[in-house]
Each structure stands twice: as structure tokens, then as C-alpha cells.
Amino acid sequence: MGKIRIYPPVKIFCAVTFAPGAKPEEIIRKLEALLSPADSRSDLFAFSDFTDYYSPEMGGGLQKQFVSFTELKPAEYLPDLKIAANLIETDFAGENGRMVNIDPGYLCAAKIVLATTKDYDHRIYLNRGIFGDVHLRFRKGHFQINDWTYPDYRQPETIDYFEALRNIYLDALKDWKPDQVRF
């Protein structure tokens, strides 16, 4: 029988998709106020090169960036973060709809988990109407994709970003000491 232990805290990140006219720095400041200072950002990239999923609502020319935050959080915080991110999206909505889409997730040593409101066969229910999607798995020294991994998460630049972020996470985790759960 394995020992039950407290799960280590995780590295929070948000995938932020911006419509033209959105205010990226204001949005990121709002996320920092919620989470902690940003400690890593990917380069901005053309999200429209990968999908037009949000185009009916947000228009064309969408840009995306991954942003991570300094403070490690409990993994079970993810549903609350997704709900808070949805409220931030509403705060920055324009008269024609959303100007920003914020998809929070977390990185740990073994995987990347995205929060979503949509249920599918590869997602597990977390809490409060939020599901978790194991989007990338760390195996053989690199993040590996799944059949359902989004096209922009399959890109070498994205994989490189998350592998560098994993190193930041592992360094931050060095001072954490696990405690055994007592029932």
C-alpha cells in the first residue's frame, strides 16, 4: 500500500488569447493581482494560424501568449482560477463580445493540466463545473503530445517554452517539503 501524501504545489500559467484592440498589459496585470507577479512569458504568436475556433466571437487576427506566475499554488486551486479567469474575460469584453480568452492551467513535474468547462472522454471532473485535461505528458526528458492536444500546444516553440518553465518549477520546488496526510 502506498503512503498518502500531500500533492506538491504546482506552477500556474494562463494561455491568453487577445483580440485586436484588447489591452494585454492590463489583462496580465489583473492576472498578477489575482495570482502573483508573472515570471515568464512566451513570445506572442498568431493564434489564428492554428484555429479559427474563437473567430466568430472574437474576430480575426487573434494573438496568443503563455504567461506563468511566481507563486506555486495547490493543484486543487485550478477550478477557482478558471472561474476567476472567466470573470476577468467579462471585465474586458467589448460591445461585440469577448476581447480576451484566458485558459488557466498548471504544470507539474509529470504533466500540464488545462482547466475547461467542457466535458470529453479524456477529461476528469474537478469541481464547480470545471474539468481537467491532461494536455501534455513529460516522458523521456520531453513533453509529449496526446491525440487531443491542441495544435498550438504541439508546436516546438510551445514545447520548448513549457520545458523551460518546468525547469523554473523544479527549481522553485526544491524548498518544498512534503508532509504525510493524517486521517
PDB file of C-alpha atoms in Angstrom:
ATOM      1  CA  MET A   1       0.000   0.000   0.000  1.00  0.00           C
ATOM      2  CA  GLY A   2       1.326   3.420  -0.980  1.00  0.00           C
ATOM      3  CA  LYS A   3       1.557   6.249   1.535  1.00  0.00           C
ATOM      4  CA  ILE A   4      -0.888   9.079   1.024  1.00  0.00           C
ATOM      5  CA  ARG A   5       0.960  12.366   0.781  1.00  0.00           C
ATOM      6  CA  ILE A   6       0.058  15.957   0.144  1.00  0.00           C
ATOM      7  CA  TYR A   7       0.480  16.752  -3.537  1.00  0.00           C
ATOM      8  CA  PRO A   8       3.232  19.288  -4.189  1.00  0.00           C
ATOM      9  CA  PRO A   9       2.173  22.775  -5.239  1.00  0.00           C
ATOM     10  CA  VAL A  10       2.074  23.411  -8.978  1.00  0.00           C
ATOM     11  CA  LYS A  11       3.186  26.119 -11.387  1.00  0.00           C
ATOM     12  CA  ILE A  12       0.225  28.151 -12.608  1.00  0.00           C
ATOM     13  CA  PHE A  13       0.128  29.553 -16.132  1.00  0.00           C
ATOM     14  CA  CYS A  14      -2.507  31.109 -18.330  1.00  0.00           C
ATOM     15  CA  ALA A  15      -2.833  30.845 -22.088  1.00  0.00           C
ATOM     16  CA  VAL A  16      -4.141  34.293 -23.013  1.00  0.00           C
ATOM     17  CA  THR A  17      -5.675  34.899 -26.439  1.00  0.00           C
ATOM     18  CA  PHE A  18      -6.127  38.571 -27.372  1.00  0.00           C
ATOM     19  CA  ALA A  19      -8.385  40.122 -29.986  1.00  0.00           C
ATOM     20  CA  PRO A  20      -7.101  43.203 -31.837  1.00  0.00           C
ATOM     21  CA  GLY A  21      -7.825  46.178 -29.612  1.00  0.00           C
ATOM     22  CA  ALA A  22      -7.501  44.197 -26.382  1.00  0.00           C
ATOM     23  CA  LYS A  23      -5.214  45.577 -23.695  1.00  0.00           C
ATOM     24  CA  PRO A  24      -2.734  42.744 -22.995  1.00  0.00           C
ATOM     25  CA  GLU A  25      -0.756  44.540 -20.292  1.00  0.00           C
ATOM     26  CA  GLU A  26      -3.903  45.465 -18.356  1.00  0.00           C
ATOM     27  CA  ILE A  27      -5.172  41.902 -18.587  1.00  0.00           C
ATOM     28  CA  ILE A  28      -1.871  40.465 -17.388  1.00  0.00           C
ATOM     29  CA  ARG A  29      -1.781  42.977 -14.511  1.00  0.00           C
ATOM     30  CA  LYS A  30      -5.242  41.758 -13.478  1.00  0.00           C
ATOM     31  CA  LEU A  31      -3.976  38.149 -13.537  1.00  0.00           C
ATOM     32  CA  GLU A  32      -0.912  39.152 -11.492  1.00  0.00           C
ATOM     33  CA  ALA A  33      -3.181  40.785  -8.900  1.00  0.00           C
ATOM     34  CA  LEU A  34      -5.095  37.519  -8.669  1.00  0.00           C
ATOM     35  CA  LEU A  35      -2.101  35.143  -8.680  1.00  0.00           C
ATOM     36  CA  SER A  36       1.346  36.718  -8.163  1.00  0.00           C
ATOM     37  CA  PRO A  37       3.859  38.527 -10.397  1.00  0.00           C
ATOM     38  CA  ALA A  38       4.440  36.989 -13.814  1.00  0.00           C
ATOM     39  CA  ASP A  39       7.813  35.298 -14.033  1.00  0.00           C
ATOM     40  CA  SER A  40       7.733  34.008 -17.591  1.00  0.00           C
ATOM     41  CA  ARG A  41       6.060  34.872 -20.885  1.00  0.00           C
ATOM     42  CA  SER A  42       6.228  33.153 -24.215  1.00  0.00           C
ATOM     43  CA  ASP A  43       6.562  35.188 -27.362  1.00  0.00           C
ATOM     44  CA  LEU A  44       3.268  36.404 -28.772  1.00  0.00           C
ATOM     45  CA  PHE A  45       2.152  34.294 -31.704  1.00  0.00           C
ATOM     46  CA  ALA A  46      -0.646  34.353 -34.249  1.00  0.00           C
ATOM     47  CA  PHE A  47      -3.314  32.098 -32.758  1.00  0.00           C
ATOM     48  CA  SER A  48      -5.294  32.437 -35.980  1.00  0.00           C
ATOM     49  CA  ASP A  49      -2.569  30.372 -37.695  1.00  0.00           C
ATOM     50  CA  PHE A  50      -3.769  27.312 -35.733  1.00  0.00           C
ATOM     51  CA  THR A  51      -7.542  27.561 -35.486  1.00  0.00           C
ATOM     52  CA  ASP A  52     -10.500  29.841 -36.108  1.00  0.00           C
ATOM     53  CA  TYR A  53     -12.373  28.457 -33.079  1.00  0.00           C
ATOM     54  CA  TYR A  54     -12.769  31.868 -31.397  1.00  0.00           C
ATOM     55  CA  SER A  55     -13.088  33.923 -34.599  1.00  0.00           C
ATOM     56  CA  PRO A  56     -16.920  34.008 -34.679  1.00  0.00           C
ATOM     57  CA  GLU A  57     -16.926  35.598 -31.229  1.00  0.00           C
ATOM     58  CA  MET A  58     -13.622  37.488 -31.089  1.00  0.00           C
ATOM     59  CA  GLY A  59     -12.887  38.222 -34.760  1.00  0.00           C
ATOM     60  CA  GLY A  60      -9.740  37.538 -36.744  1.00  0.00           C
ATOM     61  CA  GLY A  61      -6.115  38.413 -36.137  1.00  0.00           C
ATOM     62  CA  LEU A  62      -6.012  36.806 -32.688  1.00  0.00           C
ATOM     63  CA  GLN A  63      -2.695  36.752 -30.811  1.00  0.00           C
ATOM     64  CA  LYS A  64      -1.788  34.355 -28.002  1.00  0.00           C
ATOM     65  CA  GLN A  65       0.774  34.262 -25.217  1.00  0.00           C
ATOM     66  CA  PHE A  66       1.538  31.901 -22.343  1.00  0.00           C
ATOM     67  CA  VAL A  67       2.180  33.629 -19.011  1.00  0.00           C
ATOM     68  CA  SER A  68       3.335  31.917 -15.800  1.00  0.00           C
ATOM     69  CA  PHE A  69       3.249  33.224 -12.251  1.00  0.00           C
ATOM     70  CA  THR A  70       5.818  33.189  -9.470  1.00  0.00           C
ATOM     71  CA  GLU A  71       3.846  31.727  -6.578  1.00  0.00           C
ATOM     72  CA  LEU A  72       3.236  27.983  -6.588  1.00  0.00           C
ATOM     73  CA  LYS A  73      -0.361  27.017  -5.770  1.00  0.00           C
ATOM     74  CA  PRO A  74      -2.206  23.851  -4.711  1.00  0.00           C
ATOM     75  CA  ALA A  75      -3.400  21.891  -7.746  1.00  0.00           C
ATOM     76  CA  GLU A  76      -6.934  21.932  -6.355  1.00  0.00           C
ATOM     77  CA  TYR A  77      -6.997  25.722  -6.892  1.00  0.00           C
ATOM     78  CA  LEU A  78      -7.474  25.211 -10.660  1.00  0.00           C
ATOM     79  CA  PRO A  79     -11.322  25.267 -10.717  1.00  0.00           C
ATOM     80  CA  ASP A  80     -11.434  28.522  -8.732  1.00  0.00           C
ATOM     81  CA  LEU A  81      -8.840  30.013 -11.066  1.00  0.00           C
ATOM     82  CA  LYS A  82     -10.873  29.078 -14.161  1.00  0.00           C
ATOM     83  CA  ILE A  83     -13.955  30.741 -12.676  1.00  0.00           C
ATOM     84  CA  ALA A  84     -11.923  33.873 -11.819  1.00  0.00           C
ATOM     85  CA  ALA A  85     -10.431  33.909 -15.337  1.00  0.00           C
ATOM     86  CA  ASN A  86     -13.931  33.822 -16.836  1.00  0.00           C
ATOM     87  CA  LEU A  87     -14.845  36.872 -14.743  1.00  0.00           C
ATOM     88  CA  ILE A  88     -11.749  38.723 -15.991  1.00  0.00           C
ATOM     89  CA  GLU A  89     -12.784  37.896 -19.561  1.00  0.00           C
ATOM     90  CA  THR A  90     -16.164  39.514 -18.823  1.00  0.00           C
ATOM     91  CA  ASP A  91     -14.449  42.599 -17.341  1.00  0.00           C
ATOM     92  CA  PHE A  92     -12.577  43.123 -20.621  1.00  0.00           C
ATOM     93  CA  ALA A  93     -15.454  42.300 -23.003  1.00  0.00           C
ATOM     94  CA  GLY A  94     -16.311  44.836 -25.685  1.00  0.00           C
ATOM     95  CA  GLU A  95     -19.710  45.654 -27.084  1.00  0.00           C
ATOM     96  CA  ASN A  96     -19.402  42.817 -29.613  1.00  0.00           C
ATOM     97  CA  GLY A  97     -18.217  40.151 -27.154  1.00  0.00           C
ATOM     98  CA  ARG A  98     -15.019  38.947 -25.582  1.00  0.00           C
ATOM     99  CA  MET A  99     -11.731  40.657 -26.329  1.00  0.00           C
ATOM    100  CA  VAL A 100      -9.725  38.050 -24.435  1.00  0.00           C
ATOM    101  CA  ASN A 101      -9.874  34.335 -23.723  1.00  0.00           C
ATOM    102  CA  ILE A 102      -7.971  33.118 -20.672  1.00  0.00           C
ATOM    103  CA  ASP A 103      -7.270  29.403 -20.317  1.00  0.00           C
ATOM    104  CA  PRO A 104      -5.565  28.664 -16.991  1.00  0.00           C
ATOM    105  CA  GLY A 105      -3.611  25.540 -16.355  1.00  0.00           C
ATOM    106  CA  TYR A 106      -0.862  24.137 -14.241  1.00  0.00           C
ATOM    107  CA  LEU A 107       2.460  22.492 -14.803  1.00  0.00           C
ATOM    108  CA  CYS A 108       3.950  19.890 -12.506  1.00  0.00           C
ATOM    109  CA  ALA A 109       6.896  17.553 -12.978  1.00  0.00           C
ATOM    110  CA  ALA A 110       4.834  14.969 -14.859  1.00  0.00           C
ATOM    111  CA  LYS A 111       2.282  16.906 -16.906  1.00  0.00           C
ATOM    112  CA  ILE A 112       0.418  20.004 -17.986  1.00  0.00           C
ATOM    113  CA  VAL A 113      -3.249  20.213 -16.988  1.00  0.00           C
ATOM    114  CA  LEU A 114      -5.657  22.693 -18.559  1.00  0.00           C
ATOM    115  CA  ALA A 115      -8.919  23.836 -16.964  1.00  0.00           C
ATOM    116  CA  THR A 116     -12.031  23.733 -19.122  1.00  0.00           C
ATOM    117  CA  THR A 117     -15.792  23.927 -18.807  1.00  0.00           C
ATOM    118  CA  LYS A 118     -16.276  21.257 -21.474  1.00  0.00           C
ATOM    119  CA  ASP A 119     -16.506  17.541 -20.705  1.00  0.00           C
ATOM    120  CA  TYR A 120     -14.998  14.932 -23.044  1.00  0.00           C
ATOM    121  CA  ASP A 121     -13.878  11.327 -22.605  1.00  0.00           C
ATOM    122  CA  HIS A 122     -10.284  12.327 -21.805  1.00  0.00           C
ATOM    123  CA  ARG A 123     -11.196  14.929 -19.158  1.00  0.00           C
ATOM    124  CA  ILE A 124     -11.963  14.459 -15.495  1.00  0.00           C
ATOM    125  CA  TYR A 125     -14.389  16.458 -13.422  1.00  0.00           C
ATOM    126  CA  LEU A 126     -12.627  18.593 -10.811  1.00  0.00           C
ATOM    127  CA  ASN A 127     -15.188  20.800  -9.072  1.00  0.00           C
ATOM    128  CA  ARG A 128     -17.705  23.633  -9.605  1.00  0.00           C
ATOM    129  CA  GLY A 129     -18.380  22.791 -13.265  1.00  0.00           C
ATOM    130  CA  ILE A 130     -14.679  22.642 -14.209  1.00  0.00           C
ATOM    131  CA  PHE A 131     -12.828  19.747 -15.821  1.00  0.00           C
ATOM    132  CA  GLY A 132      -9.122  18.964 -16.034  1.00  0.00           C
ATOM    133  CA  ASP A 133      -7.443  17.993 -19.304  1.00  0.00           C
ATOM    134  CA  VAL A 134      -4.007  16.346 -19.189  1.00  0.00           C
ATOM    135  CA  HIS A 135      -2.743  18.118 -22.264  1.00  0.00           C
ATOM    136  CA  LEU A 136       0.971  17.269 -22.313  1.00  0.00           C
ATOM    137  CA  ARG A 137       2.862  14.489 -20.515  1.00  0.00           C
ATOM    138  CA  PHE A 138       6.533  14.623 -19.538  1.00  0.00           C
ATOM    139  CA  ARG A 139       8.242  11.427 -20.694  1.00  0.00           C
ATOM    140  CA  LYS A 140      11.765  10.555 -21.774  1.00  0.00           C
ATOM    141  CA  GLY A 141      13.021  14.052 -20.976  1.00  0.00           C
ATOM    142  CA  HIS A 142      10.434  15.994 -23.001  1.00  0.00           C
ATOM    143  CA  PHE A 143       6.781  16.949 -23.057  1.00  0.00           C
ATOM    144  CA  GLN A 144       4.798  14.578 -25.246  1.00  0.00           C
ATOM    145  CA  ILE A 145       1.527  15.357 -27.017  1.00  0.00           C
ATOM    146  CA  ASN A 146      -1.721  13.408 -26.797  1.00  0.00           C
ATOM    147  CA  ASP A 147      -4.230  12.701 -29.571  1.00  0.00           C
ATOM    148  CA  TRP A 148      -6.340  15.605 -28.271  1.00  0.00           C
ATOM    149  CA  THR A 149      -3.531  18.142 -27.761  1.00  0.00           C
ATOM    150  CA  TYR A 150      -4.441  21.490 -29.350  1.00  0.00           C
ATOM    151  CA  PRO A 151      -2.433  22.425 -32.473  1.00  0.00           C
ATOM    152  CA  ASP A 152      -0.686  25.411 -30.856  1.00  0.00           C
ATOM    153  CA  TYR A 153       0.476  23.212 -27.932  1.00  0.00           C
ATOM    154  CA  ARG A 154       2.058  20.795 -30.439  1.00  0.00           C
ATOM    155  CA  GLN A 155       4.482  23.409 -31.792  1.00  0.00           C
ATOM    156  CA  PRO A 156       8.194  23.070 -30.976  1.00  0.00           C
ATOM    157  CA  GLU A 157       8.249  26.641 -29.619  1.00  0.00           C
ATOM    158  CA  THR A 158       5.430  25.820 -27.197  1.00  0.00           C
ATOM    159  CA  ILE A 159       7.073  22.583 -26.082  1.00  0.00           C
ATOM    160  CA  ASP A 160      10.364  24.461 -25.569  1.00  0.00           C
ATOM    161  CA  TYR A 161       8.585  27.140 -23.516  1.00  0.00           C
ATOM    162  CA  PHE A 162       6.960  24.579 -21.217  1.00  0.00           C
ATOM    163  CA  GLU A 163      10.168  22.576 -20.830  1.00  0.00           C
ATOM    164  CA  ALA A 164      11.977  25.765 -19.725  1.00  0.00           C
ATOM    165  CA  LEU A 165       9.046  26.548 -17.413  1.00  0.00           C
ATOM    166  CA  ARG A 166       9.306  23.043 -15.952  1.00  0.00           C
ATOM    167  CA  ASN A 167      12.926  23.810 -15.003  1.00  0.00           C
ATOM    168  CA  ILE A 168      11.796  27.028 -13.268  1.00  0.00           C
ATOM    169  CA  TYR A 169       9.144  24.998 -11.436  1.00  0.00           C
ATOM    170  CA  LEU A 170      11.544  22.270 -10.329  1.00  0.00           C
ATOM    171  CA  ASP A 171      13.961  24.895  -9.025  1.00  0.00           C
ATOM    172  CA  ALA A 172      11.154  26.608  -7.055  1.00  0.00           C
ATOM    173  CA  LEU A 173      10.030  23.265  -5.679  1.00  0.00           C
ATOM    174  CA  LYS A 174      13.418  22.459  -4.105  1.00  0.00           C
ATOM    175  CA  ASP A 175      12.454  24.107  -0.806  1.00  0.00           C
ATOM    176  CA  TRP A 176       9.084  22.375  -0.545  1.00  0.00           C
ATOM    177  CA  LYS A 177       8.846  19.539   1.994  1.00  0.00           C
ATOM    178  CA  PRO A 178       6.017  17.020   1.667  1.00  0.00           C
ATOM    179  CA  ASP A 179       4.024  16.118   4.749  1.00  0.00           C
ATOM    180  CA  GLN A 180       2.094  12.907   5.127  1.00  0.00           C
ATOM    181  CA  VAL A 181      -1.680  13.316   5.262  1.00  0.00           C
ATOM    182  CA  ARG A 182      -3.206  12.138   8.536  1.00  0.00           C
ATOM    183  CA  PHE A 183      -6.793  10.889   8.718  1.00  0.00           C
TER     184      PHE A 183
END
